[in-house]
PDB file of C-alpha atoms in Angstrom:
ATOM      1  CA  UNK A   1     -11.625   2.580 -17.237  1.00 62.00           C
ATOM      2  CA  UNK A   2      -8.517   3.386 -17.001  1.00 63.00           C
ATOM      3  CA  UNK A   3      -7.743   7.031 -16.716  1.00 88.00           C
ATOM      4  CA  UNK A   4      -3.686   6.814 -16.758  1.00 94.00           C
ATOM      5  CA  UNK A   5      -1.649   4.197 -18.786  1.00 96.00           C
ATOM      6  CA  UNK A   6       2.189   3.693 -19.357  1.00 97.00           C
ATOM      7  CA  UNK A   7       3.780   2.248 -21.917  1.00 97.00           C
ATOM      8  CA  UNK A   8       5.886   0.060 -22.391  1.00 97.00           C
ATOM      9  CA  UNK A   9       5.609  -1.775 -18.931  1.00 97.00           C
ATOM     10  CA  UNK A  10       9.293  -2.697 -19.152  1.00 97.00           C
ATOM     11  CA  UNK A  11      12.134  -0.796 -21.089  1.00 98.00           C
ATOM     12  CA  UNK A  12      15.556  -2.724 -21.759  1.00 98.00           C
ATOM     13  CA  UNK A  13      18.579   0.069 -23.139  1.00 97.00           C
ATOM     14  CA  UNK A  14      21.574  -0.752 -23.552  1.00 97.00           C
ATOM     15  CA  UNK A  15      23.697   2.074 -22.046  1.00 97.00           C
ATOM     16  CA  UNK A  16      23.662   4.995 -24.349  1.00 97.00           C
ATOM     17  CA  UNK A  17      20.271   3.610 -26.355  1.00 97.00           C
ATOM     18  CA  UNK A  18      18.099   6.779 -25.944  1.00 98.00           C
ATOM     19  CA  UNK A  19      14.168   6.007 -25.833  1.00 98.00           C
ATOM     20  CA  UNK A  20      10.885   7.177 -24.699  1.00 98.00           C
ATOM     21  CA  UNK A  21       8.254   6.220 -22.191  1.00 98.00           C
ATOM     22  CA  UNK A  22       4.864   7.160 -22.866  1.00 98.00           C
ATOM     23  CA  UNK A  23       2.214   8.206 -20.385  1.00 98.00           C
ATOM     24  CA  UNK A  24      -1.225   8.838 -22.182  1.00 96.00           C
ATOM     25  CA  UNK A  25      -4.151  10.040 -20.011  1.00 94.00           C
ATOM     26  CA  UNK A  26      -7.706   9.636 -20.595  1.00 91.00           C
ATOM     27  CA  UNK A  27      -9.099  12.870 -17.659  1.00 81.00           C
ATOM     28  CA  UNK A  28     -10.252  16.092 -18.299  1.00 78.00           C
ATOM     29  CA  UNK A  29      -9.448  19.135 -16.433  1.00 81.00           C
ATOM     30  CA  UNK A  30      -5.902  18.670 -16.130  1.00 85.00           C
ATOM     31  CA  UNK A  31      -4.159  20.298 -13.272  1.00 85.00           C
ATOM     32  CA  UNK A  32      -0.889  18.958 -13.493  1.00 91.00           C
ATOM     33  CA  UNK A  33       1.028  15.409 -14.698  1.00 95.00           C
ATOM     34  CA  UNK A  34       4.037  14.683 -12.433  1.00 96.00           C
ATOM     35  CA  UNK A  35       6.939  11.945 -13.632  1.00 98.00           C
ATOM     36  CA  UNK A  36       8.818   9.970 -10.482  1.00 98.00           C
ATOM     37  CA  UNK A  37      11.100   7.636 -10.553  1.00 98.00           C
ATOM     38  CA  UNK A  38      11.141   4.778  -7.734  1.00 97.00           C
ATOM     39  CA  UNK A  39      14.006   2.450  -7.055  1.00 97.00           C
ATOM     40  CA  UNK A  40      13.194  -0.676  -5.410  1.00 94.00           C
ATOM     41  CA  UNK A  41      12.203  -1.024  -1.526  1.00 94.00           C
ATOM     42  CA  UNK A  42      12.071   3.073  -1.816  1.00 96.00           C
ATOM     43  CA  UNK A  43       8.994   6.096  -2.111  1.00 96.00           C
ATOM     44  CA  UNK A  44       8.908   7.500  -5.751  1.00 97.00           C
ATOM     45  CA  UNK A  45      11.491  10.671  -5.965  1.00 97.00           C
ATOM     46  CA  UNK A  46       9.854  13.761  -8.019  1.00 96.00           C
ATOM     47  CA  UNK A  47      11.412  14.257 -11.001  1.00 96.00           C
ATOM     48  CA  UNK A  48       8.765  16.868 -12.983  1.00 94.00           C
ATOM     49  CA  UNK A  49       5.767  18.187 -13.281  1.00 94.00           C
ATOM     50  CA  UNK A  50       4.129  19.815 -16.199  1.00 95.00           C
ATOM     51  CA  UNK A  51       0.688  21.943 -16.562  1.00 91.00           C
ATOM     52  CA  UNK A  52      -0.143  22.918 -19.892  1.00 90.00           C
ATOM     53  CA  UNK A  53       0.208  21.077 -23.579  1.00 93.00           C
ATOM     54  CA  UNK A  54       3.300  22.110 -25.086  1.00 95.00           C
ATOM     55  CA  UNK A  55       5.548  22.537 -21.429  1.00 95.00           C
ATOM     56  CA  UNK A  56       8.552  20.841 -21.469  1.00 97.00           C
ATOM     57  CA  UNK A  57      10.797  19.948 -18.618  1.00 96.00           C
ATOM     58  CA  UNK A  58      14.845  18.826 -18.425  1.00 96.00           C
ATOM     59  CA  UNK A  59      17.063  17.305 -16.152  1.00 94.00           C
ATOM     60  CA  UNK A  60      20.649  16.184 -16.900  1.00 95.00           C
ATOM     61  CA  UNK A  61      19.344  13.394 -18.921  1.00 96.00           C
ATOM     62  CA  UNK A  62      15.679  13.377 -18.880  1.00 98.00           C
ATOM     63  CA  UNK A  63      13.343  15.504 -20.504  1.00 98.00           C
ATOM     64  CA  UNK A  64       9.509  15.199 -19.997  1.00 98.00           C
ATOM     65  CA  UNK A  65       6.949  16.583 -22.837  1.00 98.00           C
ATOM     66  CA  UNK A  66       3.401  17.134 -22.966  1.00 97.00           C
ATOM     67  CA  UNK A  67       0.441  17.438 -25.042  1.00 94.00           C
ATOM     68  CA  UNK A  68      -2.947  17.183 -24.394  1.00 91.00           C
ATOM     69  CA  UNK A  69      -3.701  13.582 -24.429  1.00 93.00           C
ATOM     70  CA  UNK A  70      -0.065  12.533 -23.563  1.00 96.00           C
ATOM     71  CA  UNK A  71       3.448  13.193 -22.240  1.00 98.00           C
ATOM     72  CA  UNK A  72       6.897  11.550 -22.949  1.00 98.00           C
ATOM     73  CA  UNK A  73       9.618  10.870 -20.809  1.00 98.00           C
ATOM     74  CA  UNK A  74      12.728  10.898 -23.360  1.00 98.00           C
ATOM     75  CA  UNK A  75      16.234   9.574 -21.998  1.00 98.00           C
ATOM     76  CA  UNK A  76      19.572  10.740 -23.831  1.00 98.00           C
ATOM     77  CA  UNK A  77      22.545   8.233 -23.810  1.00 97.00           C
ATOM     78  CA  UNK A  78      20.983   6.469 -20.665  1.00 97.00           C
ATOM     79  CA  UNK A  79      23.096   5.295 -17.722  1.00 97.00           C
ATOM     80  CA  UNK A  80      23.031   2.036 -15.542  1.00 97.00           C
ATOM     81  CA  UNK A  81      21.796   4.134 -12.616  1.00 97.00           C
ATOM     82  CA  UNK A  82      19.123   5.325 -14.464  1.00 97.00           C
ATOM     83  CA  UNK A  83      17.749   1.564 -13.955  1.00 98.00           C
ATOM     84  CA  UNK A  84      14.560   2.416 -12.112  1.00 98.00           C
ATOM     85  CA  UNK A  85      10.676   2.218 -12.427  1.00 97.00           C
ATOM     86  CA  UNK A  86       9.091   5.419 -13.601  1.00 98.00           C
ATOM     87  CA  UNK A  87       5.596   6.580 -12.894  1.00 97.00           C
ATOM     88  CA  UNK A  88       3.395   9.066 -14.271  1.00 97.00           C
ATOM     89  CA  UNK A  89       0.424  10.667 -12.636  1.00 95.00           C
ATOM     90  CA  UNK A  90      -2.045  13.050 -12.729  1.00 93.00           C
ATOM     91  CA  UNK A  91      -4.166  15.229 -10.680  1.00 89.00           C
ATOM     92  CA  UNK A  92      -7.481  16.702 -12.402  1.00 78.00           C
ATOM     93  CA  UNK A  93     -10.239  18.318 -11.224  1.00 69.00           C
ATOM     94  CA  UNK A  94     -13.055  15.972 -10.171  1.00 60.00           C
ATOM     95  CA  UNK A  95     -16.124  17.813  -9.958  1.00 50.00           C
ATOM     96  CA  UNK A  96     -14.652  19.375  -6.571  1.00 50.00           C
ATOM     97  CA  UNK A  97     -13.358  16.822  -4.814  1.00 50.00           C
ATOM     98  CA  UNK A  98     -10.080  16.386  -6.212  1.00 52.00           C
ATOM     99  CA  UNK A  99      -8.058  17.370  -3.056  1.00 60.00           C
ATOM    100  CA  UNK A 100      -5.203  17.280  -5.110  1.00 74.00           C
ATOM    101  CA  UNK A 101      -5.049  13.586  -5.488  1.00 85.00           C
ATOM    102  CA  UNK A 102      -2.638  11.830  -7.830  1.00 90.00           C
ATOM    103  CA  UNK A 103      -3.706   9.362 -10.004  1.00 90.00           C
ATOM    104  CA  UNK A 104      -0.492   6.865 -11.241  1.00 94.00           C
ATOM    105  CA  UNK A 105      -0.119   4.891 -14.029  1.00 94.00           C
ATOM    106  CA  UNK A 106       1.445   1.593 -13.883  1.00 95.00           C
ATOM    107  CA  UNK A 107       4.797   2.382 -14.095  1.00 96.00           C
ATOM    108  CA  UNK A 108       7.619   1.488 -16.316  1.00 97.00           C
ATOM    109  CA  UNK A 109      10.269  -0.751 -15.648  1.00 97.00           C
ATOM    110  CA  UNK A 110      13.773   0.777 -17.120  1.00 98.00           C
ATOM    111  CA  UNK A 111      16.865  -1.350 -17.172  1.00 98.00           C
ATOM    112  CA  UNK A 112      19.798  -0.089 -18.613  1.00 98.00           C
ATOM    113  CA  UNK A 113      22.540  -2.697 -19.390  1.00 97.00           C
ATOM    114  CA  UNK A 114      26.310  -1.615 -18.920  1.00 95.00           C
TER     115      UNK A 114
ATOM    116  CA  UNK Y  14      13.102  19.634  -3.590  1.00 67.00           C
ATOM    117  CA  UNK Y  15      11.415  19.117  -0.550  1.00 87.00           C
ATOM    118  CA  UNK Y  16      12.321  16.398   2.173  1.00 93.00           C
ATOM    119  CA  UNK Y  17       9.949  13.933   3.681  1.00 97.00           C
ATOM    120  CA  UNK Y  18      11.210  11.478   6.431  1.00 97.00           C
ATOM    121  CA  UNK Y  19       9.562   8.188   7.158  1.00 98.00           C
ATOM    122  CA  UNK Y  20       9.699   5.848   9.960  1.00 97.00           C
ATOM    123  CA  UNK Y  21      10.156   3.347  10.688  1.00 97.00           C
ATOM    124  CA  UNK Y  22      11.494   2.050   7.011  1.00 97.00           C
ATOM    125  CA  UNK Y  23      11.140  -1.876   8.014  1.00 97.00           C
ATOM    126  CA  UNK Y  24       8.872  -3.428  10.694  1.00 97.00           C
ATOM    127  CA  UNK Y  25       7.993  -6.648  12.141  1.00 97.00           C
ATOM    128  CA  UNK Y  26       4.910  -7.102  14.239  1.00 95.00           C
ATOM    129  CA  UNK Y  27       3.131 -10.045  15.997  1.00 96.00           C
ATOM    130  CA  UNK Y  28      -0.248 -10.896  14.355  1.00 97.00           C
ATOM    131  CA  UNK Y  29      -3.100  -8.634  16.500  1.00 96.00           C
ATOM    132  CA  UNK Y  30      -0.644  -5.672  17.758  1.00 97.00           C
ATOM    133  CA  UNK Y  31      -0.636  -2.485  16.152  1.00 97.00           C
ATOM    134  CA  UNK Y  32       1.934  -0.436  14.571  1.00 97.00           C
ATOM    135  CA  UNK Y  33       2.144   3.279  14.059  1.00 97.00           C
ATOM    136  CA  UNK Y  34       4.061   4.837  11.187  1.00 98.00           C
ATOM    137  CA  UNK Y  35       5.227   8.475  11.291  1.00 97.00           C
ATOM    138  CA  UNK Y  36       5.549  11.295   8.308  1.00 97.00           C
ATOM    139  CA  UNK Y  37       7.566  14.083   9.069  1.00 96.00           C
ATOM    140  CA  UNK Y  38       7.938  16.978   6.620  1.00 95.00           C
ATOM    141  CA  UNK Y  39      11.648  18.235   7.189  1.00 95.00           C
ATOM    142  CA  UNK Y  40      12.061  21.654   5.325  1.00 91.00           C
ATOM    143  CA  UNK Y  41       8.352  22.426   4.191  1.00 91.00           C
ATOM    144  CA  UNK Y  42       4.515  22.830   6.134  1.00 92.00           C
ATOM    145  CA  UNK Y  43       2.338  20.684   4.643  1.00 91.00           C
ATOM    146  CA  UNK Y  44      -1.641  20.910   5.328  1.00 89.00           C
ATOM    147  CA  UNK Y  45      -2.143  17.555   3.772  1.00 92.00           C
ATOM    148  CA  UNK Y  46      -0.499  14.600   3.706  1.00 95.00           C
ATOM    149  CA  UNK Y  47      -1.336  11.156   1.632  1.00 95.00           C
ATOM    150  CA  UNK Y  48      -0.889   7.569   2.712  1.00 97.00           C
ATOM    151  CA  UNK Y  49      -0.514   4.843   0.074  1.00 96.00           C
ATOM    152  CA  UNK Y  50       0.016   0.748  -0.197  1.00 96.00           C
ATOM    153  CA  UNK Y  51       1.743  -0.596  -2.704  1.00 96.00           C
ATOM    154  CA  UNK Y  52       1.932  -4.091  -3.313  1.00 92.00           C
ATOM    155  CA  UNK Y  53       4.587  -5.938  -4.856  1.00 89.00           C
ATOM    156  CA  UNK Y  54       5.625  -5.303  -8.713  1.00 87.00           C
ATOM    157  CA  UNK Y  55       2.100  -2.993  -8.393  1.00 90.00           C
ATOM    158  CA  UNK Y  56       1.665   1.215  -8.526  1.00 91.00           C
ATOM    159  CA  UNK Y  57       0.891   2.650  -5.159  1.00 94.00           C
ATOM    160  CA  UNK Y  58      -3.009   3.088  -4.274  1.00 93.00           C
ATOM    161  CA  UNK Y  59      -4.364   5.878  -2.298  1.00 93.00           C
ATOM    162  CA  UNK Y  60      -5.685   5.189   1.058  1.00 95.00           C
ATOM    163  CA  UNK Y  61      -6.434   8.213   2.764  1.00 94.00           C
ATOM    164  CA  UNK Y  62      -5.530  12.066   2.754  1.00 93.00           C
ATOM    165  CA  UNK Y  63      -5.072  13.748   5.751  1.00 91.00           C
ATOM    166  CA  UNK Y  64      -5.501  17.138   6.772  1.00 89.00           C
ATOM    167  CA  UNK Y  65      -4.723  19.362   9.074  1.00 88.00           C
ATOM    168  CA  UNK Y  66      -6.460  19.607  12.133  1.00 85.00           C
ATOM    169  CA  UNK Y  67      -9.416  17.440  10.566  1.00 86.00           C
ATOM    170  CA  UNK Y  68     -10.778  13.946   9.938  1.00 89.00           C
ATOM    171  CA  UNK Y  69      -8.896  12.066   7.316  1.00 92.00           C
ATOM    172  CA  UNK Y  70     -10.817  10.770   4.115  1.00 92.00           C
ATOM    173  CA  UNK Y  71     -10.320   7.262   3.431  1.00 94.00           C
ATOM    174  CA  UNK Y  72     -10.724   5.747  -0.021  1.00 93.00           C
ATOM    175  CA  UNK Y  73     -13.635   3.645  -0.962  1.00 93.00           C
ATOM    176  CA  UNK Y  74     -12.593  -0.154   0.506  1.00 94.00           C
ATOM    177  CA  UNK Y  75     -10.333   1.184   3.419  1.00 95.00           C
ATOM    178  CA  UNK Y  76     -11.252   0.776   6.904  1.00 94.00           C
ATOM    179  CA  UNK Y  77     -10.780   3.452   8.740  1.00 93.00           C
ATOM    180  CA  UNK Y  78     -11.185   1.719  12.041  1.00 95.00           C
ATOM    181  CA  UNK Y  79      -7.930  -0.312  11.030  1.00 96.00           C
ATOM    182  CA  UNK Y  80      -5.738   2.373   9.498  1.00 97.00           C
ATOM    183  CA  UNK Y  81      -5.956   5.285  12.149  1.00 96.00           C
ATOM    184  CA  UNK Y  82      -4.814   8.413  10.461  1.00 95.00           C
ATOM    185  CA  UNK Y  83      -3.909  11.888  12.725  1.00 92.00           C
ATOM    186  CA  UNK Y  84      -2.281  14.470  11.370  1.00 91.00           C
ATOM    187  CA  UNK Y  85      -1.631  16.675  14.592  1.00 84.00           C
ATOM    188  CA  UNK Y  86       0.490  19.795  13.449  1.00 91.00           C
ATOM    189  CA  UNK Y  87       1.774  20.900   9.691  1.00 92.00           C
ATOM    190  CA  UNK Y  88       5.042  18.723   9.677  1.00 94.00           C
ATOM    191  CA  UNK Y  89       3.916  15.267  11.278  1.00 95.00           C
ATOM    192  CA  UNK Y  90       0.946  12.476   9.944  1.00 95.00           C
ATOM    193  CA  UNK Y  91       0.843   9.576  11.562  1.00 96.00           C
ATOM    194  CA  UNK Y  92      -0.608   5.875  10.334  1.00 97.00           C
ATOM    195  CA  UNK Y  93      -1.535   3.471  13.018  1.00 97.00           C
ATOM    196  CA  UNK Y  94      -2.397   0.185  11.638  1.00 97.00           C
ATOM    197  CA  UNK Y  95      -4.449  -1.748  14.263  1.00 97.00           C
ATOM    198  CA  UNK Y  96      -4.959  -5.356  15.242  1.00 96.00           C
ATOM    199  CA  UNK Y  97      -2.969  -5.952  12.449  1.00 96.00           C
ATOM    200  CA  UNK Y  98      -2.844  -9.113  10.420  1.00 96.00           C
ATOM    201  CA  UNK Y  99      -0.411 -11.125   7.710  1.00 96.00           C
ATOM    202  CA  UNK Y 100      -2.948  -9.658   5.187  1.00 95.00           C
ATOM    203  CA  UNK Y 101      -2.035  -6.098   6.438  1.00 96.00           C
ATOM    204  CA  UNK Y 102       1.664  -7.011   5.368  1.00 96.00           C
ATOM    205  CA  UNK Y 103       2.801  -4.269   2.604  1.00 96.00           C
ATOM    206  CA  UNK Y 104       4.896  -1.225   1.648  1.00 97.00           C
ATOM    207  CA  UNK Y 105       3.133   1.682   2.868  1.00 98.00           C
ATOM    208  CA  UNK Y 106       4.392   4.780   1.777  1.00 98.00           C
ATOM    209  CA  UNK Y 107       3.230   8.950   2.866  1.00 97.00           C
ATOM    210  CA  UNK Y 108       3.643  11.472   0.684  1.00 96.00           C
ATOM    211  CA  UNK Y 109       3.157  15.827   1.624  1.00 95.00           C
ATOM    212  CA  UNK Y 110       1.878  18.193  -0.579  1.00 93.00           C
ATOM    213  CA  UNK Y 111       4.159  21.224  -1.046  1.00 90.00           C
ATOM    214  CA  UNK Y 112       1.988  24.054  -2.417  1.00 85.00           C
ATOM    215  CA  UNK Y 113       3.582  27.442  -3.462  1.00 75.00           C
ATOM    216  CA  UNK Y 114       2.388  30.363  -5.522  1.00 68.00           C
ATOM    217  CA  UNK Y 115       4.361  30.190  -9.168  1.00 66.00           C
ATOM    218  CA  UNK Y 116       3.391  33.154 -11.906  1.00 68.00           C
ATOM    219  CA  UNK Y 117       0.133  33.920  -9.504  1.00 70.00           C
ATOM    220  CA  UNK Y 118      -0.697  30.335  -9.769  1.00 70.00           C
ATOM    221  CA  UNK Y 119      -0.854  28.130  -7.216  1.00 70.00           C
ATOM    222  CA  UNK Y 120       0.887  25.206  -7.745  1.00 80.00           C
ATOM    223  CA  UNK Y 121       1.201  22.160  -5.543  1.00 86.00           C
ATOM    224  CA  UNK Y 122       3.647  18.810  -5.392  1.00 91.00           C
ATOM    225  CA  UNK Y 123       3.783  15.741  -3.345  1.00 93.00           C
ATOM    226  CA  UNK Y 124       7.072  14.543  -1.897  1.00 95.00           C
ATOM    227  CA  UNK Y 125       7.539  10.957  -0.435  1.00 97.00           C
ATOM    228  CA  UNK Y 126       8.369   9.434   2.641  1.00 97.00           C
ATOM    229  CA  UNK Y 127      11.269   6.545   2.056  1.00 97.00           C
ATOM    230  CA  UNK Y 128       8.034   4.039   2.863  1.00 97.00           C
ATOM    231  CA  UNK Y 129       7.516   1.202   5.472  1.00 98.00           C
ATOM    232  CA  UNK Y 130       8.113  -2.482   5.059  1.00 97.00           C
ATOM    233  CA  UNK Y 131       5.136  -3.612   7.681  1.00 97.00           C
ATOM    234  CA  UNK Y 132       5.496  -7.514   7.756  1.00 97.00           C
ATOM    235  CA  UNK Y 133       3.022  -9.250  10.531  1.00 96.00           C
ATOM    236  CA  UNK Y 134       3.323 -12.451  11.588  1.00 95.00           C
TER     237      UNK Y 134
END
């Protein structure tokens, strides 16, 4: 079962199409729900992280939401560079054991045309 | 944010040597420290956490006689991959957990390493 899911699993924008990824999540106990982005060949860069239903985060032109089943990654008048995959994870308390683990989704493929 | 170096980034390896990869946090102590593989066009999958001082836990399905984790002082983890084979060939990727108090809560983040291209053949 899976516990974190993205959608879509590829994103094309032309430059300046704002949109949305989705990142629904199925755990309970919620500790946190982090957003990187990951450029090929690299290690995902943090972007956000967000800890209670309602929190929302911003960066230049990125601005992560969240409720209590899901959170939205929303992208104003998107750039090339902002071509990237972007995963969503979660660390929840697992009877204990959790040790802080992240969970990822999938990932979502952005490409932003010129 | 927080800086985690990797090395090496790329690596090429007969079939049956070993290979160690190092994860240095620059600018932060970190008590634990996560190794991942991620496979091509995939999302990355946990292999161990390390800690501190201690035994690493490995994920259910890792060997933990082939991926030797030590994780001798608060900045540096270390991933030895031994007798290593074309199937070990991957992206491997370490991540440290950051962990400051925010509002009385303690809140924690992990940073990545750059990863490792490991190719053996």
């Amino acid at each position: 079962e899976d516990q974190v899911t993205q959608s879509p699993e590829a994103l094309r924008l032309q430059e300046g199409e704002s949109s949305s990824l989705n990142c629904s999540y199925t755990v309970s106990g919620l500790r946190g729900l982090f957003w990187y982005r990951q450029d090929p060949g690299k290690g995902p860069e943090f972007l956000f992280t967000l800890y209670s239903a309602g929190e929302e985060k911003e960066k230049e032109r990125l601005k992560a939401t969240l409720t209590k089943k899901e959170s939205f990654l929303h992208i104003t008048a998107p750039k090339p560079e902002d071509s990237a995959t972007y995963l969503c994870a979660v660390v929840w308390w697992a009877g204990g054991t959790s040790y802080g683990k992240l969970t990822f989704g999938q990932g979502t493929i952005l490409t932003v045309h010129p | 944010g927080a800086v985690v170096s990797q090395h090496p980034s790329w690596v090429i390896c007969k079939s049956g040597t070993s290979v160690k990869i190092e994860c240095r946090s620059l600018d932060f102590q970190a008590t634990t420290m996560f190794w991942y593989r991620q496979f091509p066009k995939q999302s990355l999958m946990l292999m161990a956490t390390s800690n501190e001082g201690s035994k690493a836990t490995y994920e259910q399905g890792v060997e933990k006689d082939k991926f030797l984790i030590n994780h001798a002082s608060l900045t540096l983890s270390t991933l030895t991959v031994t007798s290593a084979h074309p199937e070990d060939s991957s992206f491997y990727i370490c991540s440290a957990r950051d962990q400051a108090l925010a509002g009385g809560t303690r809140r924690s983040i992990q940073y990545f390493g750059a990863g490792t291209r490991l190719s053996v053949l």
